[in-house]
Short mmCIF file of C-alpha atoms in Angstrom, two decimals:
data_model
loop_
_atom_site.label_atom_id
_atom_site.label_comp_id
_atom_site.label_asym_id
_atom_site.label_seq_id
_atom_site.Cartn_x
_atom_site.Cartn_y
_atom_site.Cartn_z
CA UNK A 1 0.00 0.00 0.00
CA UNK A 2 1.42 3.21 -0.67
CA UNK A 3 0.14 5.98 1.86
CA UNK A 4 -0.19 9.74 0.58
CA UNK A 5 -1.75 12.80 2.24
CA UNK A 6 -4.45 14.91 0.57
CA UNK A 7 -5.08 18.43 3.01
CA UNK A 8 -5.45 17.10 6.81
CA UNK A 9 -6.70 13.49 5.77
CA UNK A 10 -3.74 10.84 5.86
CA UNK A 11 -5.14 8.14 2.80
CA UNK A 12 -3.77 5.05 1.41
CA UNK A 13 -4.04 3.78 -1.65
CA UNK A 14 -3.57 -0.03 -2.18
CA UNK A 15 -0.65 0.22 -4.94
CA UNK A 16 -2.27 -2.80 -7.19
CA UNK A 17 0.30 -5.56 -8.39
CA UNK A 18 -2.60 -8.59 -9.12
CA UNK A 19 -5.86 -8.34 -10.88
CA UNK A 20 -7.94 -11.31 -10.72
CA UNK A 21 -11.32 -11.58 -13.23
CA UNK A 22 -13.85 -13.78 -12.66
CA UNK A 23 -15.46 -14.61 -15.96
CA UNK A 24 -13.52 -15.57 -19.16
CA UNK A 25 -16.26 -13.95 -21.81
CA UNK A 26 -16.31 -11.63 -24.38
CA UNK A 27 -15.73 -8.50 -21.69
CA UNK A 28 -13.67 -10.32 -19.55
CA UNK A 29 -11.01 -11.78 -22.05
CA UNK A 30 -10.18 -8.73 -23.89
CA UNK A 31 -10.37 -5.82 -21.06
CA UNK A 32 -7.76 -7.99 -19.00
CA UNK A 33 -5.88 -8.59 -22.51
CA UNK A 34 -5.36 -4.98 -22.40
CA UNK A 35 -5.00 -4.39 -19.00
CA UNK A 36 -2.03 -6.78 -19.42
CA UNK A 37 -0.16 -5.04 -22.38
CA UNK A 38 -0.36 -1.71 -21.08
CA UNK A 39 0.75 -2.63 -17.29
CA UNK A 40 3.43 -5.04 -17.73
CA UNK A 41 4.12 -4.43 -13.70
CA UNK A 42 0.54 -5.79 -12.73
CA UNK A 43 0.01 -9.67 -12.97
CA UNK A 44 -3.51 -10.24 -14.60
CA UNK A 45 -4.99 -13.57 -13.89
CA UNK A 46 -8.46 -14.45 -15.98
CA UNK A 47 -10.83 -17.48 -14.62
CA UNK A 48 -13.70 -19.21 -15.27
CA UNK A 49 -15.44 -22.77 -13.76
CA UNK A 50 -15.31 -23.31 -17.58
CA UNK A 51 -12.41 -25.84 -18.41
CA UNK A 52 -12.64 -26.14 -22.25
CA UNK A 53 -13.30 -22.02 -22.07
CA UNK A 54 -10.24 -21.46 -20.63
CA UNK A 55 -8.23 -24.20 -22.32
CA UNK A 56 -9.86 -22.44 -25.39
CA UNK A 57 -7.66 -19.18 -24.08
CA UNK A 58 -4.39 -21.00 -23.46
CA UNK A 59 -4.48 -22.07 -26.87
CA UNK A 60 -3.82 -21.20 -30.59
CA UNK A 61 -7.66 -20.72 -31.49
CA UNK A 62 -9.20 -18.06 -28.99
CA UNK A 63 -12.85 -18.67 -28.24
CA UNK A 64 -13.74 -15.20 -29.34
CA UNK A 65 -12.57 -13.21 -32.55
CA UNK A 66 -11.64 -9.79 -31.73
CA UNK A 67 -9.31 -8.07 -34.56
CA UNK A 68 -6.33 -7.13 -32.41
CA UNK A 69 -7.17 -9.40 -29.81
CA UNK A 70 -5.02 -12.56 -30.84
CA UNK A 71 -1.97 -10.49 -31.23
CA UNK A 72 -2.32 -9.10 -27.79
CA UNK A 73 -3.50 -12.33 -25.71
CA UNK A 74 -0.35 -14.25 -27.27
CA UNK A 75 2.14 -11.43 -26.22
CA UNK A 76 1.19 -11.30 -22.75
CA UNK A 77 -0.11 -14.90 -21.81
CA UNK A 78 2.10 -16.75 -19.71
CA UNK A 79 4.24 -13.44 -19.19
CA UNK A 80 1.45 -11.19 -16.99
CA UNK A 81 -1.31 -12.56 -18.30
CA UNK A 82 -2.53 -16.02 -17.36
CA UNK A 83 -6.08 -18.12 -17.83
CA UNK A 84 -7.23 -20.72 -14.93
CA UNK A 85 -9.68 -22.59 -13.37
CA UNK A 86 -8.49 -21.77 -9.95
CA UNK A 87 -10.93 -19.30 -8.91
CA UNK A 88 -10.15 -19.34 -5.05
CA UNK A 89 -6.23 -19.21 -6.13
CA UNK A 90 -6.57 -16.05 -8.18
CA UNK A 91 -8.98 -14.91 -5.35
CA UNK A 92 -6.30 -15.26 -3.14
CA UNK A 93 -3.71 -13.65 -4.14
CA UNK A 94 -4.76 -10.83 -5.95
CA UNK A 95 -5.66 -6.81 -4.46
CA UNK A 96 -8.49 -6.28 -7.40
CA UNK A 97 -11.13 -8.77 -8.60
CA UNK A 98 -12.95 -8.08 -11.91
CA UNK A 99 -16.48 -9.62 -11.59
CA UNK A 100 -17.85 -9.91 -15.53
CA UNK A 101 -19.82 -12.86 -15.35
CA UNK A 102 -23.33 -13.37 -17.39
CA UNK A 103 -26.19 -11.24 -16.25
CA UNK A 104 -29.51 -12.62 -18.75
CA UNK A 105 -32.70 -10.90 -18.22
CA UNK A 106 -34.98 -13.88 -15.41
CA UNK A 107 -36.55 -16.22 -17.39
CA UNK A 108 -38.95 -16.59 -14.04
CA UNK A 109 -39.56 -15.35 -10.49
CA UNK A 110 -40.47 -11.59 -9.88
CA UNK A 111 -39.20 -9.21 -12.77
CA UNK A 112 -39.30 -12.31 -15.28
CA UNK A 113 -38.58 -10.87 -18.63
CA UNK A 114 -37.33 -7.19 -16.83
CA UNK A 115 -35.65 -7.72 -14.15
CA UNK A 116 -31.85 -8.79 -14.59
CA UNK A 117 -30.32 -12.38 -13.03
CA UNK A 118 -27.90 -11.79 -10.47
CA UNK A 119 -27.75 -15.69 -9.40
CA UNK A 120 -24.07 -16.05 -11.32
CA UNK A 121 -22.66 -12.49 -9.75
CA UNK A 122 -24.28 -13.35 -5.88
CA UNK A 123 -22.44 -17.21 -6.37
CA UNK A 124 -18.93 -15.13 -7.46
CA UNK A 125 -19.33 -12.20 -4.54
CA UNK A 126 -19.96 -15.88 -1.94
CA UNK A 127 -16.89 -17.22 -3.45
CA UNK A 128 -14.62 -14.00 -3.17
CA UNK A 129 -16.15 -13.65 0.94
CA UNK A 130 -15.30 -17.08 1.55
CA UNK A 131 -11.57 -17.22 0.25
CA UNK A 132 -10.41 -13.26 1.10
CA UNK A 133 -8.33 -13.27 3.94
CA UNK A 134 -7.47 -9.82 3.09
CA UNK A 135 -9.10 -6.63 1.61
CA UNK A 136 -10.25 -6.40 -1.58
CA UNK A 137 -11.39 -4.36 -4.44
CA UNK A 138 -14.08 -5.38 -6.25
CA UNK A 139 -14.83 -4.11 -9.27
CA UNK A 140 -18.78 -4.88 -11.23
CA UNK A 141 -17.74 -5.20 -15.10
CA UNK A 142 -20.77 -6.81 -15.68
CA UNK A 143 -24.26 -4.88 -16.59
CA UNK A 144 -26.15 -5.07 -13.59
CA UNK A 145 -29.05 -2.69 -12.08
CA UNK A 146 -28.49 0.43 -10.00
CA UNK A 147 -27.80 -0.17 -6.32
CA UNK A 148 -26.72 -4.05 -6.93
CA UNK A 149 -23.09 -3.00 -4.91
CA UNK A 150 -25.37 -2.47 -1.80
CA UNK A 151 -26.99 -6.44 -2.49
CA UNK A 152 -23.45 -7.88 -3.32
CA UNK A 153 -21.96 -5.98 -0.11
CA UNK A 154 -24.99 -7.80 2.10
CA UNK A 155 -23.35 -10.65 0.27
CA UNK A 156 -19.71 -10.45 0.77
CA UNK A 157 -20.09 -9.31 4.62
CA UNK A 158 -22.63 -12.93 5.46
CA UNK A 159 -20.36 -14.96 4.03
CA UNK A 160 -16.88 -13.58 4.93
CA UNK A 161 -15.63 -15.57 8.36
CA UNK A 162 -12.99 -12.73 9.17
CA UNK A 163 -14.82 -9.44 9.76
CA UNK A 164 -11.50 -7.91 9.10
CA UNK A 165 -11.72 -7.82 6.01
CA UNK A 166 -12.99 -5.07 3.91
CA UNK A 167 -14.42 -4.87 0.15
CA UNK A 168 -15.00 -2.06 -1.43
CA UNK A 169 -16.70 -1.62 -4.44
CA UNK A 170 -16.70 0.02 -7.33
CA UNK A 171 -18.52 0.35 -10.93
CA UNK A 172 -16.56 0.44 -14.11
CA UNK A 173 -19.28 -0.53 -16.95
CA UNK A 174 -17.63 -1.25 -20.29
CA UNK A 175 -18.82 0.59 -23.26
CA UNK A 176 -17.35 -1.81 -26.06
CA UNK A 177 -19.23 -2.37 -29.49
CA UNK A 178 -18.13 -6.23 -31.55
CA UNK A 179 -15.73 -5.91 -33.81
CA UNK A 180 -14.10 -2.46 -32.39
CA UNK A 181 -13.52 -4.08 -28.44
CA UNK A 182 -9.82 -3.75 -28.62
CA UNK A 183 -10.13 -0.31 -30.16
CA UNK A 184 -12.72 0.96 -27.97
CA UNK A 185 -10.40 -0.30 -25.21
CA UNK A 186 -6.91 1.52 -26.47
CA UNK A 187 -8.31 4.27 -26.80
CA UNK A 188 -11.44 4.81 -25.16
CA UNK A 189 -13.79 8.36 -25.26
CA UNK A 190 -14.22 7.70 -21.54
CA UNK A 191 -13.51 5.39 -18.58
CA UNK A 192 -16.10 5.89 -16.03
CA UNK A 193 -15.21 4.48 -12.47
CA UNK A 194 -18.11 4.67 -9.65
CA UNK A 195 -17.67 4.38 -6.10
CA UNK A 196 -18.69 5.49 -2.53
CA UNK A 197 -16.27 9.02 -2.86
CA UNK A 198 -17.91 10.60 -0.20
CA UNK A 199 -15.58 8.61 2.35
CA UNK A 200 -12.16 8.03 1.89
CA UNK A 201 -11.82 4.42 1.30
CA UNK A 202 -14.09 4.95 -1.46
CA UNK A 203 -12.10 6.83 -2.90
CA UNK A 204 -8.81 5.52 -2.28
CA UNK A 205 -10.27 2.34 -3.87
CA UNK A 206 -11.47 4.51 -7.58
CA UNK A 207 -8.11 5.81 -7.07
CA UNK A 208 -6.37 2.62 -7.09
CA UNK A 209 -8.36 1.42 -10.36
CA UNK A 210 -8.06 4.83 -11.75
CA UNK A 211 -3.94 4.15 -11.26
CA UNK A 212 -4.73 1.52 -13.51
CA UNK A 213 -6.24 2.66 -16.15
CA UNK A 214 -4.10 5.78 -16.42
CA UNK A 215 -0.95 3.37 -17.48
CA UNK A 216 -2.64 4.54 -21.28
CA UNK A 217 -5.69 6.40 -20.94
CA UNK A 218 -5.55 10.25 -20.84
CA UNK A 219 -6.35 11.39 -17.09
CA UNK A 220 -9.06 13.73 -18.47
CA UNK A 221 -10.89 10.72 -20.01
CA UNK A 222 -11.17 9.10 -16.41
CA UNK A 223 -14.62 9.91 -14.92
CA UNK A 224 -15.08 9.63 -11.34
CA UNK A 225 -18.84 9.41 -10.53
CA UNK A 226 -20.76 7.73 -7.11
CA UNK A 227 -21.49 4.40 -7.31
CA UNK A 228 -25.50 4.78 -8.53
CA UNK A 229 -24.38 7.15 -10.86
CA UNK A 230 -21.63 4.68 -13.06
CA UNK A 231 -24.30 1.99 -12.50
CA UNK A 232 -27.29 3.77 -14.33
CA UNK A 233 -25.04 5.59 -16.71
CA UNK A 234 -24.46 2.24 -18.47
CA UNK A 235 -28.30 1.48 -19.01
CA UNK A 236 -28.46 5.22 -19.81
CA UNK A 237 -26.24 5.21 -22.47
CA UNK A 238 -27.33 1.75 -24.28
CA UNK A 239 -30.85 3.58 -23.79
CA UNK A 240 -30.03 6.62 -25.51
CA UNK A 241 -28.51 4.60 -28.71
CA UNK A 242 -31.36 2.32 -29.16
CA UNK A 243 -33.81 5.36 -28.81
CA UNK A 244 -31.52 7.18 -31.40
CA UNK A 245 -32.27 3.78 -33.71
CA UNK A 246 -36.10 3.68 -33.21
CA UNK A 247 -36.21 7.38 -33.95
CA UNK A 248 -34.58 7.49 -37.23
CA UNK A 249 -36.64 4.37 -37.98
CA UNK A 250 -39.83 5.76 -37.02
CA UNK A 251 -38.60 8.83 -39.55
CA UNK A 252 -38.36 6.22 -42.32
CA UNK A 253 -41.87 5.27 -42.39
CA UNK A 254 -42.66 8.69 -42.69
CA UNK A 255 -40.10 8.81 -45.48
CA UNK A 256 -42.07 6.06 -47.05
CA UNK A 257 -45.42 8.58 -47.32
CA UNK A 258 -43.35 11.58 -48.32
CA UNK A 259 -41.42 10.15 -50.75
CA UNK A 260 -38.59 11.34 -48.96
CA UNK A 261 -34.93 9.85 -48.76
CA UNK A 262 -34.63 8.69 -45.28
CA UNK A 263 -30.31 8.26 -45.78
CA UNK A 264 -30.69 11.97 -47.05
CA UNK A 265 -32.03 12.61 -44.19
CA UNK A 266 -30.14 11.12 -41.56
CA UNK A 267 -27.10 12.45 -42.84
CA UNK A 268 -28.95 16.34 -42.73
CA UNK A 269 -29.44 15.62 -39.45
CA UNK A 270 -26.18 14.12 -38.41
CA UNK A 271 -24.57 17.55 -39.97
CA UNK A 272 -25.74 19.21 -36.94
CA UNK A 273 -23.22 18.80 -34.27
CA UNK A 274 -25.87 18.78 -31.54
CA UNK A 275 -27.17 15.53 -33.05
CA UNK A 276 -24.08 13.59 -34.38
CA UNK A 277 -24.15 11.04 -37.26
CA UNK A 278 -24.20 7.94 -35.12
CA UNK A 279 -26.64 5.45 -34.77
CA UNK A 280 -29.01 6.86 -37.21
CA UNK A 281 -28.89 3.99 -40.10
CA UNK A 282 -32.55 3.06 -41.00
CA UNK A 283 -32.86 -0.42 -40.04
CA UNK A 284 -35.43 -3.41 -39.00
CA UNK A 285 -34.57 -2.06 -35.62
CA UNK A 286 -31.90 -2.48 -32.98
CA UNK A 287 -29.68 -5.83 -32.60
CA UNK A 288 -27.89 -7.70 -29.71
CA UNK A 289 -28.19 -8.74 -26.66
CA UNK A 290 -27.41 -6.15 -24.62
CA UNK A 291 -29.67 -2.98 -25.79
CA UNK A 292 -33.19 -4.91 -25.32
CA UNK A 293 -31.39 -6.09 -21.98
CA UNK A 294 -30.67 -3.26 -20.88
CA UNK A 295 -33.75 -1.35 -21.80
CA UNK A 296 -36.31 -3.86 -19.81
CA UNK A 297 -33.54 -3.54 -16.98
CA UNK A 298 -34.79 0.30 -16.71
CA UNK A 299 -37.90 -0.57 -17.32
CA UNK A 300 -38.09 -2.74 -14.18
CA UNK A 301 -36.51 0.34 -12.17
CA UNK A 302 -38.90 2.34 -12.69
#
């Protein structure tokens, strides 16, 4: 830990060395990839209860395609970066856990078809109470409601034997699109970190994972925010694109009646720099996994 002093308050900021993530998917792989080649000091450790996922990542054929993303996983592995199926190892050992396991929308219970499923991040925050014999940072990667860090805290503190210990946690939401994850990850327009700033290990711990992150990314591209805050901003943001998508494609049917050119007039309206030209392609509507997700996810909040 290194200590520092901001004004009269004497601080200290755990200096990280080990990053474990729990979850070997399509965020998990490549953010740690990166984290990896751009902090050669800081040992990265990726795992998963999956065995032929993660013998997948040990090995010549990746089970994702990422452009960029073979080159980088074969420079690093077995260097600072390393895959496993020993969760409570990289538990362990490490001052930061990643969690970016699955979060579907319920198939049943209360919120079915809304609400999101937690079951796979409550098992990982039982796993992390029950191994940590010392404090941790824990860090939500995955796309999960607002206020689920005050749930997974009710988790961690039943189910960790030393009340020693301390977790604090923080929100980082990715904002990658397929086919542009390692790009969007060099050289990001933001990295938002959320925790609980008004104390000071809250925000010892963002400054710890901001440390992190600013081994590449310009300092004035690292948000700090509370922890609701970088929780909803995530929903907010997938929100605001597929609302951008069903706008321009509720313009096309008009279009259609006016004989007007609905690629005419996306790009008119793109020109104006309040509006941008993103996300305004006419389409049969919005794609993935994650935008309906997210959507019914807000939905349910409110």
């Amino acid at each position: 830990a290194r200590r520092h002093t901001s004004g009269s308050h004497l601080s200290t900021m755990v200096k990280v060395t080990s990053i474990c993530c729990i979850g070997a998917g399509y965020v998990g792989g490549p953010t740690m990839a990166m984290i990896a080649q751009k902090c050669p000091h800081i040992s990265v450790t990726v795992v998963d209860i999956s065995q032929p996922r993660i013998d997948a990542w040990n090995s010549d054929e990746l089970p994702i395609y990422e452009p960029g993303l073979d080159e980088v996983v074969k420079a690093c592995r077995g260097k600072n970066l390393f895959f496993s199926t020993d969760v409570e190892g990289a538990i362990a050992k490490c001052e930061m856990i990643f969690v970016s396991v699955n979060t579907p929308t319920k198939k049943t219970g209360l919120g079915k078809g809304k609400a999101a499923d937690l079951t796979y991040w409550e098992a990982a925050a039982r796993t992390i109470a029950a191994v940590s014999k010392t404090d941790k940072i824990i860090v939500e990667k995955s796309t999960v409601p607002v206020r689920t860090a005050e749930a997974i805290e009710k988790v961690l503190k039943r189910n960790c034997s030393d009340a020693a210990v301390q977790f604090n946690i923080l929100s980082n939401p990715e904002f990658l699109a397929e086919g542009t994850a390692m790009t969007d990850l060099a050289n990001p327009d933001r990295v938002l970190i959320g925790g609980k700033i008004e104390g000071q290990a809250g925000t010892d711990a963002v400054d710890a994972l901001a440390e992190v992150y600013a081994n590449w990314v310009p300092q004035e591209r690292i948000l700090r925010a509370n922890l609701w805050s970088a929780e909803l901003s995530k929903l907010a943001a997938n929100a605001f694109l597929a609302q951008r998508i069903s706008s321009i494609n509720a313009m096309s049917a008009l279009c259609e009646a006016t004989s007007a050119d609905v690629s005419q007039v996306a790009h008119a309206l793109g020109t104006d720099s309040r509006i941008g030209p993103k996300f305004l392609n006419a389409s049969v509507g919005f794609g993935g996994a994650c935008f309906q997700k997210d959507i019914f996810n807000l939905g349910d909040i409110c």
